[in-house]
CSV table of N, CA and C in Angstrom, one decimal:
chain,number,residue,atom,x,y,z
A,1,UNK,N,-1.3,-26.0,15.5
A,1,UNK,CA,-1.2,-24.6,15.0
A,1,UNK,C,-0.3,-24.6,13.8
A,2,UNK,N,-0.8,-24.0,12.8
A,2,UNK,CA,-0.1,-23.9,11.5
A,2,UNK,C,0.7,-22.6,11.5
A,3,UNK,N,2.0,-22.6,11.2
A,3,UNK,CA,2.8,-21.4,11.1
A,3,UNK,C,2.6,-20.7,9.8
A,4,UNK,N,2.4,-19.4,9.8
A,4,UNK,CA,2.3,-18.6,8.6
A,4,UNK,C,3.7,-18.1,8.2
A,5,UNK,N,3.8,-17.7,7.0
A,5,UNK,CA,5.1,-17.1,6.5
A,5,UNK,C,5.4,-15.9,7.3
A,6,UNK,N,4.5,-15.0,7.6
A,6,UNK,CA,4.8,-13.8,8.4
A,6,UNK,C,5.3,-14.2,9.8
A,7,UNK,N,4.7,-15.2,10.4
A,7,UNK,CA,5.1,-15.7,11.7
A,7,UNK,C,6.5,-16.3,11.7
A,8,UNK,N,6.8,-17.0,10.6
A,8,UNK,CA,8.2,-17.5,10.4
A,8,UNK,C,9.2,-16.4,10.3
A,9,UNK,N,8.9,-15.4,9.5
A,9,UNK,CA,9.8,-14.2,9.4
A,9,UNK,C,10.0,-13.5,10.7
A,10,UNK,N,8.9,-13.4,11.5
A,10,UNK,CA,9.0,-12.8,12.8
A,10,UNK,C,9.9,-13.5,13.8
A,11,UNK,N,9.8,-14.8,13.7
A,11,UNK,CA,10.7,-15.7,14.6
A,11,UNK,C,12.1,-15.7,14.2
A,12,UNK,N,12.4,-15.7,12.8
A,12,UNK,CA,13.7,-15.9,12.3
A,12,UNK,C,14.4,-14.7,11.9
A,13,UNK,N,13.8,-13.5,11.9
A,13,UNK,CA,14.4,-12.3,11.6
A,13,UNK,C,14.7,-12.1,10.1
A,14,UNK,N,15.7,-11.3,9.8
A,14,UNK,CA,16.0,-10.9,8.5
A,14,UNK,C,16.3,-12.1,7.6
A,15,UNK,N,15.6,-12.3,6.5
A,15,UNK,CA,15.9,-13.4,5.6
A,15,UNK,C,17.3,-13.4,5.0
A,16,UNK,N,17.9,-12.2,5.0
A,16,UNK,CA,19.3,-12.2,4.4
A,16,UNK,C,20.3,-12.9,5.3
A,17,UNK,N,19.9,-13.1,6.6
A,17,UNK,CA,20.8,-13.8,7.5
A,17,UNK,C,20.5,-15.3,7.7
A,18,UNK,N,19.5,-15.8,7.0
A,18,UNK,CA,19.1,-17.2,7.2
A,18,UNK,C,20.1,-18.2,6.6
A,19,UNK,N,20.2,-19.3,7.2
A,19,UNK,CA,21.0,-20.4,6.7
A,19,UNK,C,20.2,-21.2,5.7
A,20,UNK,N,20.8,-22.1,5.1
A,20,UNK,CA,20.1,-23.0,4.1
A,20,UNK,C,18.9,-23.7,4.7
A,21,UNK,N,19.0,-24.2,5.9
A,21,UNK,CA,17.9,-25.0,6.5
A,21,UNK,C,16.7,-24.0,6.8
A,22,UNK,N,17.0,-22.8,7.2
A,22,UNK,CA,15.9,-21.9,7.4
A,22,UNK,C,15.2,-21.5,6.1
A,23,UNK,N,15.9,-21.3,5.0
A,23,UNK,CA,15.3,-21.0,3.7
A,23,UNK,C,14.5,-22.2,3.3
A,24,UNK,N,15.0,-23.4,3.5
A,24,UNK,CA,14.2,-24.6,3.1
A,24,UNK,C,12.9,-24.7,4.0
A,25,UNK,N,13.0,-24.4,5.2
A,25,UNK,CA,11.9,-24.5,6.1
A,25,UNK,C,10.8,-23.4,5.7
A,26,UNK,N,11.3,-22.2,5.3
A,26,UNK,CA,10.4,-21.2,4.9
A,26,UNK,C,9.7,-21.6,3.6
A,27,UNK,N,10.4,-22.2,2.7
A,27,UNK,CA,9.8,-22.6,1.4
A,27,UNK,C,8.8,-23.7,1.7
A,28,UNK,N,9.1,-24.6,2.6
A,28,UNK,CA,8.2,-25.7,2.9
A,28,UNK,C,7.0,-25.2,3.6
A,29,UNK,N,7.1,-24.2,4.5
A,29,UNK,CA,6.0,-23.6,5.2
A,29,UNK,C,5.1,-22.9,4.2
A,30,UNK,N,5.7,-22.3,3.2
A,30,UNK,CA,4.9,-21.7,2.1
A,30,UNK,C,4.1,-22.7,1.3
A,31,UNK,N,4.7,-23.8,1.1
A,31,UNK,CA,4.0,-24.9,0.3
A,31,UNK,C,2.9,-25.5,1.1
A,32,UNK,N,3.1,-25.6,2.4
A,32,UNK,CA,2.0,-26.2,3.2
A,32,UNK,C,0.9,-25.2,3.6
A,33,UNK,N,1.3,-24.0,3.8
A,33,UNK,CA,0.3,-23.0,4.2
A,33,UNK,C,0.6,-21.7,3.3
A,34,UNK,N,0.2,-21.7,2.1
A,34,UNK,CA,0.5,-20.5,1.2
A,34,UNK,C,-0.2,-19.3,1.7
A,35,UNK,N,0.4,-18.1,1.5
A,35,UNK,CA,-0.3,-16.9,1.9
A,35,UNK,C,-1.6,-16.6,1.1
A,36,UNK,N,-2.4,-15.9,1.7
A,36,UNK,CA,-3.7,-15.5,1.1
A,36,UNK,C,-3.4,-14.6,-0.1
A,37,UNK,N,-4.2,-14.7,-1.2
A,37,UNK,CA,-3.9,-13.8,-2.3
A,37,UNK,C,-4.3,-12.3,-1.9
A,38,UNK,N,-3.7,-11.4,-2.5
A,38,UNK,CA,-4.0,-10.0,-2.1
A,38,UNK,C,-5.5,-9.7,-2.4
A,39,UNK,N,-6.0,-8.7,-1.7
A,39,UNK,CA,-7.4,-8.3,-1.9
A,39,UNK,C,-7.7,-7.9,-3.3
A,40,UNK,N,-6.8,-7.2,-3.9
A,40,UNK,CA,-7.0,-6.7,-5.3
A,40,UNK,C,-5.9,-7.1,-6.2
A,41,UNK,N,-6.2,-7.4,-7.4
A,41,UNK,CA,-5.2,-7.8,-8.4
A,41,UNK,C,-4.3,-6.6,-8.8
A,42,UNK,N,-3.3,-6.9,-9.5
A,42,UNK,CA,-2.4,-5.8,-10.0
A,42,UNK,C,-3.2,-4.9,-10.9
A,43,UNK,N,-4.0,-5.4,-11.8
A,43,UNK,CA,-4.7,-4.6,-12.7
A,43,UNK,C,-5.7,-3.7,-12.0
A,44,UNK,N,-6.4,-4.3,-11.0
A,44,UNK,CA,-7.3,-3.5,-10.2
A,44,UNK,C,-6.6,-2.4,-9.4
A,45,UNK,N,-5.4,-2.7,-8.9
A,45,UNK,CA,-4.6,-1.6,-8.2
A,45,UNK,C,-4.2,-0.5,-9.1
A,46,UNK,N,-3.9,-0.8,-10.4
A,46,UNK,CA,-3.5,0.2,-11.3
A,46,UNK,C,-4.7,1.1,-11.6
A,47,UNK,N,-5.9,0.5,-11.7
A,47,UNK,CA,-7.1,1.3,-11.9
A,47,UNK,C,-7.4,2.2,-10.7
A,48,UNK,N,-7.2,1.7,-9.5
A,48,UNK,CA,-7.3,2.5,-8.3
A,48,UNK,C,-6.3,3.6,-8.3
A,49,UNK,N,-5.1,3.3,-8.7
A,49,UNK,CA,-4.1,4.4,-8.7
A,49,UNK,C,-4.4,5.5,-9.7
A,50,UNK,N,-4.9,5.1,-10.9
A,50,UNK,CA,-5.3,6.1,-11.9
A,50,UNK,C,-6.5,7.0,-11.3
A,51,UNK,N,-7.4,6.3,-10.6
A,51,UNK,CA,-8.5,7.1,-10.0
A,51,UNK,C,-8.0,8.1,-9.0
A,52,UNK,N,-7.1,7.7,-8.2
A,52,UNK,CA,-6.5,8.6,-7.2
A,52,UNK,C,-5.8,9.7,-7.9
A,53,UNK,N,-5.0,9.4,-8.9
A,53,UNK,CA,-4.2,10.5,-9.6
A,53,UNK,C,-5.2,11.5,-10.3
A,54,UNK,N,-6.3,11.0,-10.8
A,54,UNK,CA,-7.2,11.9,-11.4
A,54,UNK,C,-7.9,12.8,-10.4
A,55,UNK,N,-8.2,12.2,-9.2
A,55,UNK,CA,-8.8,13.0,-8.1
A,55,UNK,C,-7.8,14.0,-7.7
A,56,UNK,N,-6.5,13.7,-7.6
A,56,UNK,CA,-5.5,14.7,-7.1
A,56,UNK,C,-5.4,15.8,-8.1
A,57,UNK,N,-5.5,15.6,-9.4
A,57,UNK,CA,-5.5,16.6,-10.4
A,57,UNK,C,-6.7,17.6,-10.3
A,58,UNK,N,-7.9,17.0,-10.1
A,58,UNK,CA,-9.1,17.8,-9.9
A,58,UNK,C,-9.0,18.6,-8.6
A,59,UNK,N,-8.6,18.0,-7.5
A,59,UNK,CA,-8.5,18.7,-6.3
A,59,UNK,C,-7.5,19.9,-6.4
A,60,UNK,N,-6.4,19.6,-7.1
A,60,UNK,CA,-5.4,20.7,-7.2
A,60,UNK,C,-5.9,21.8,-8.0
A,61,UNK,N,-6.8,21.5,-9.1
A,61,UNK,CA,-7.4,22.6,-9.9
A,61,UNK,C,-8.3,23.4,-9.0
A,62,UNK,N,-9.1,22.8,-8.1
A,62,UNK,CA,-10.0,23.5,-7.2
A,62,UNK,C,-9.1,24.4,-6.3
A,63,UNK,N,-8.1,23.8,-5.7
A,63,UNK,CA,-7.2,24.6,-4.8
A,63,UNK,C,-6.6,25.8,-5.6
A,64,UNK,N,-6.2,25.7,-6.8
A,64,UNK,CA,-5.7,26.8,-7.5
A,64,UNK,C,-6.7,27.9,-7.8
A,65,UNK,N,-8.0,27.5,-8.1
A,65,UNK,CA,-9.0,28.5,-8.3
A,65,UNK,C,-9.3,29.2,-7.0
A,66,UNK,N,-9.4,28.5,-5.9
A,66,UNK,CA,-9.7,29.1,-4.6
A,66,UNK,C,-8.6,30.0,-4.2
A,67,UNK,N,-7.3,29.6,-4.4
A,67,UNK,CA,-6.2,30.5,-4.1
A,67,UNK,C,-6.2,31.8,-4.9
A,68,UNK,N,-6.6,31.6,-6.2
A,68,UNK,CA,-6.6,32.8,-7.1
A,68,UNK,C,-7.7,33.8,-6.7
A,69,UNK,N,-8.8,33.2,-6.1
A,69,UNK,CA,-9.9,34.1,-5.6
A,69,UNK,C,-9.6,34.6,-4.2
A,70,UNK,N,-8.5,34.3,-3.6
A,70,UNK,CA,-8.1,34.8,-2.3
A,70,UNK,C,-8.6,34.0,-1.1
A,71,UNK,N,-9.0,32.8,-1.4
A,71,UNK,CA,-9.5,31.9,-0.3
A,71,UNK,C,-8.4,30.9,0.1
A,72,UNK,N,-7.4,31.5,0.8
A,72,UNK,CA,-6.2,30.7,1.2
A,72,UNK,C,-6.5,29.5,2.1
A,73,UNK,N,-7.3,29.6,3.0
A,73,UNK,CA,-7.6,28.5,3.9
A,73,UNK,C,-8.3,27.4,3.2
A,74,UNK,N,-9.3,27.7,2.4
A,74,UNK,CA,-10.0,26.7,1.6
A,74,UNK,C,-9.1,26.0,0.6
A,75,UNK,N,-8.2,26.8,0.0
A,75,UNK,CA,-7.3,26.3,-1.0
A,75,UNK,C,-6.3,25.3,-0.3
A,76,UNK,N,-5.9,25.7,0.9
A,76,UNK,CA,-5.0,24.8,1.7
A,76,UNK,C,-5.6,23.4,2.0
A,77,UNK,N,-6.9,23.5,2.3
A,77,UNK,CA,-7.7,22.2,2.6
A,77,UNK,C,-7.7,21.4,1.3
A,78,UNK,N,-8.0,22.0,0.2
A,78,UNK,CA,-8.1,21.2,-1.1
A,78,UNK,C,-6.7,20.7,-1.5
A,79,UNK,N,-5.7,21.5,-1.2
A,79,UNK,CA,-4.3,21.1,-1.6
A,79,UNK,C,-3.9,19.9,-0.7
A,80,UNK,N,-4.2,19.9,0.6
A,80,UNK,CA,-3.9,18.7,1.4
A,80,UNK,C,-4.7,17.5,0.9
A,81,UNK,N,-5.9,17.7,0.4
A,81,UNK,CA,-6.6,16.5,-0.2
A,81,UNK,C,-6.0,16.0,-1.4
A,82,UNK,N,-5.5,17.0,-2.2
A,82,UNK,CA,-4.7,16.6,-3.5
A,82,UNK,C,-3.5,15.8,-3.1
A,83,UNK,N,-2.8,16.2,-2.1
A,83,UNK,CA,-1.5,15.6,-1.7
A,83,UNK,C,-1.8,14.2,-1.2
A,84,UNK,N,-2.9,14.0,-0.4
A,84,UNK,CA,-3.3,12.7,0.1
A,84,UNK,C,-3.7,11.8,-1.1
A,85,UNK,N,-4.4,12.3,-2.1
A,85,UNK,CA,-4.7,11.5,-3.2
A,85,UNK,C,-3.5,11.1,-4.0
A,86,UNK,N,-2.5,12.0,-4.1
A,86,UNK,CA,-1.2,11.6,-4.8
A,86,UNK,C,-0.5,10.5,-4.0
A,87,UNK,N,-0.5,10.6,-2.7
A,87,UNK,CA,0.1,9.5,-1.9
A,87,UNK,C,-0.6,8.2,-2.1
A,88,UNK,N,-1.9,8.2,-2.1
A,88,UNK,CA,-2.7,7.0,-2.3
A,88,UNK,C,-2.4,6.4,-3.7
A,89,UNK,N,-2.3,7.3,-4.7
A,89,UNK,CA,-2.1,6.8,-6.1
A,89,UNK,C,-0.7,6.2,-6.1
A,90,UNK,N,0.3,6.8,-5.5
A,90,UNK,CA,1.7,6.2,-5.5
A,90,UNK,C,1.7,4.8,-4.8
A,91,UNK,N,1.0,4.7,-3.7
A,91,UNK,CA,0.9,3.4,-3.0
A,91,UNK,C,0.2,2.4,-3.8
A,92,UNK,N,-1.0,2.8,-4.4
A,92,UNK,CA,-1.8,1.8,-5.2
A,92,UNK,C,-1.0,1.3,-6.4
A,93,UNK,N,-0.2,2.2,-6.9
A,93,UNK,CA,0.6,1.8,-8.1
A,93,UNK,C,1.6,0.7,-7.7
A,94,UNK,N,2.0,0.7,-6.5
A,94,UNK,CA,3.0,-0.4,-6.0
A,94,UNK,C,2.3,-1.7,-5.7
A,95,UNK,N,1.0,-1.7,-5.5
A,95,UNK,CA,0.3,-2.9,-5.2
A,95,UNK,C,-0.5,-2.9,-3.9
A,96,UNK,N,-1.3,-3.9,-3.6
A,96,UNK,CA,-2.1,-4.0,-2.5
A,96,UNK,C,-1.4,-3.8,-1.1
A,97,UNK,N,-0.3,-4.5,-0.9
A,97,UNK,CA,0.3,-4.4,0.5
A,97,UNK,C,0.7,-2.9,0.8
A,98,UNK,N,1.3,-2.2,-0.2
A,98,UNK,CA,1.7,-0.8,0.0
A,98,UNK,C,0.4,0.1,0.2
A,99,UNK,N,-0.6,-0.2,-0.6
A,99,UNK,CA,-1.8,0.6,-0.5
A,99,UNK,C,-2.5,0.4,0.9
A,100,UNK,N,-2.5,-0.9,1.3
A,100,UNK,CA,-3.1,-1.2,2.6
A,100,UNK,C,-2.3,-0.5,3.7
A,101,UNK,N,-1.0,-0.4,3.6
A,101,UNK,CA,-0.2,0.2,4.6
A,101,UNK,C,-0.5,1.7,4.7
A,102,UNK,N,-0.7,2.3,3.6
A,102,UNK,CA,-1.0,3.8,3.5
A,102,UNK,C,-2.4,4.0,4.1
A,103,UNK,N,-3.3,3.2,3.7
A,103,UNK,CA,-4.7,3.3,4.2
A,103,UNK,C,-4.7,3.1,5.8
A,104,UNK,N,-3.9,2.3,6.3
A,104,UNK,CA,-3.9,2.0,7.7
A,104,UNK,C,-3.0,2.9,8.5
A,105,UNK,N,-2.2,3.7,7.8
A,105,UNK,CA,-1.3,4.6,8.4
A,105,UNK,C,-0.1,3.9,9.0
A,106,UNK,N,0.4,2.8,8.4
A,106,UNK,CA,1.5,2.1,8.9
A,106,UNK,C,2.8,2.7,8.5
């Protein structure tokens, strides 16, 4: 069985408390079994973030129009959608691991 970097961290706890030997073992584990690359590159994640931000702006505009016409319930639904899009944009801006965590509700 090959130990992954995540499993190593799970077994040894907080890296701030590791001794020199544990740090060396972690680095060696990473050399022998490097982590998989993220699903999306940094540039792709920035494009996804921009798409979510644009969606949030559009949803907010719809919510404002609905609220102005007196449709409070529908406006609230669109505003929640806009908020979710803003959260997705913020997570995507930080990169794939953050975005994946938001998508999975972690």
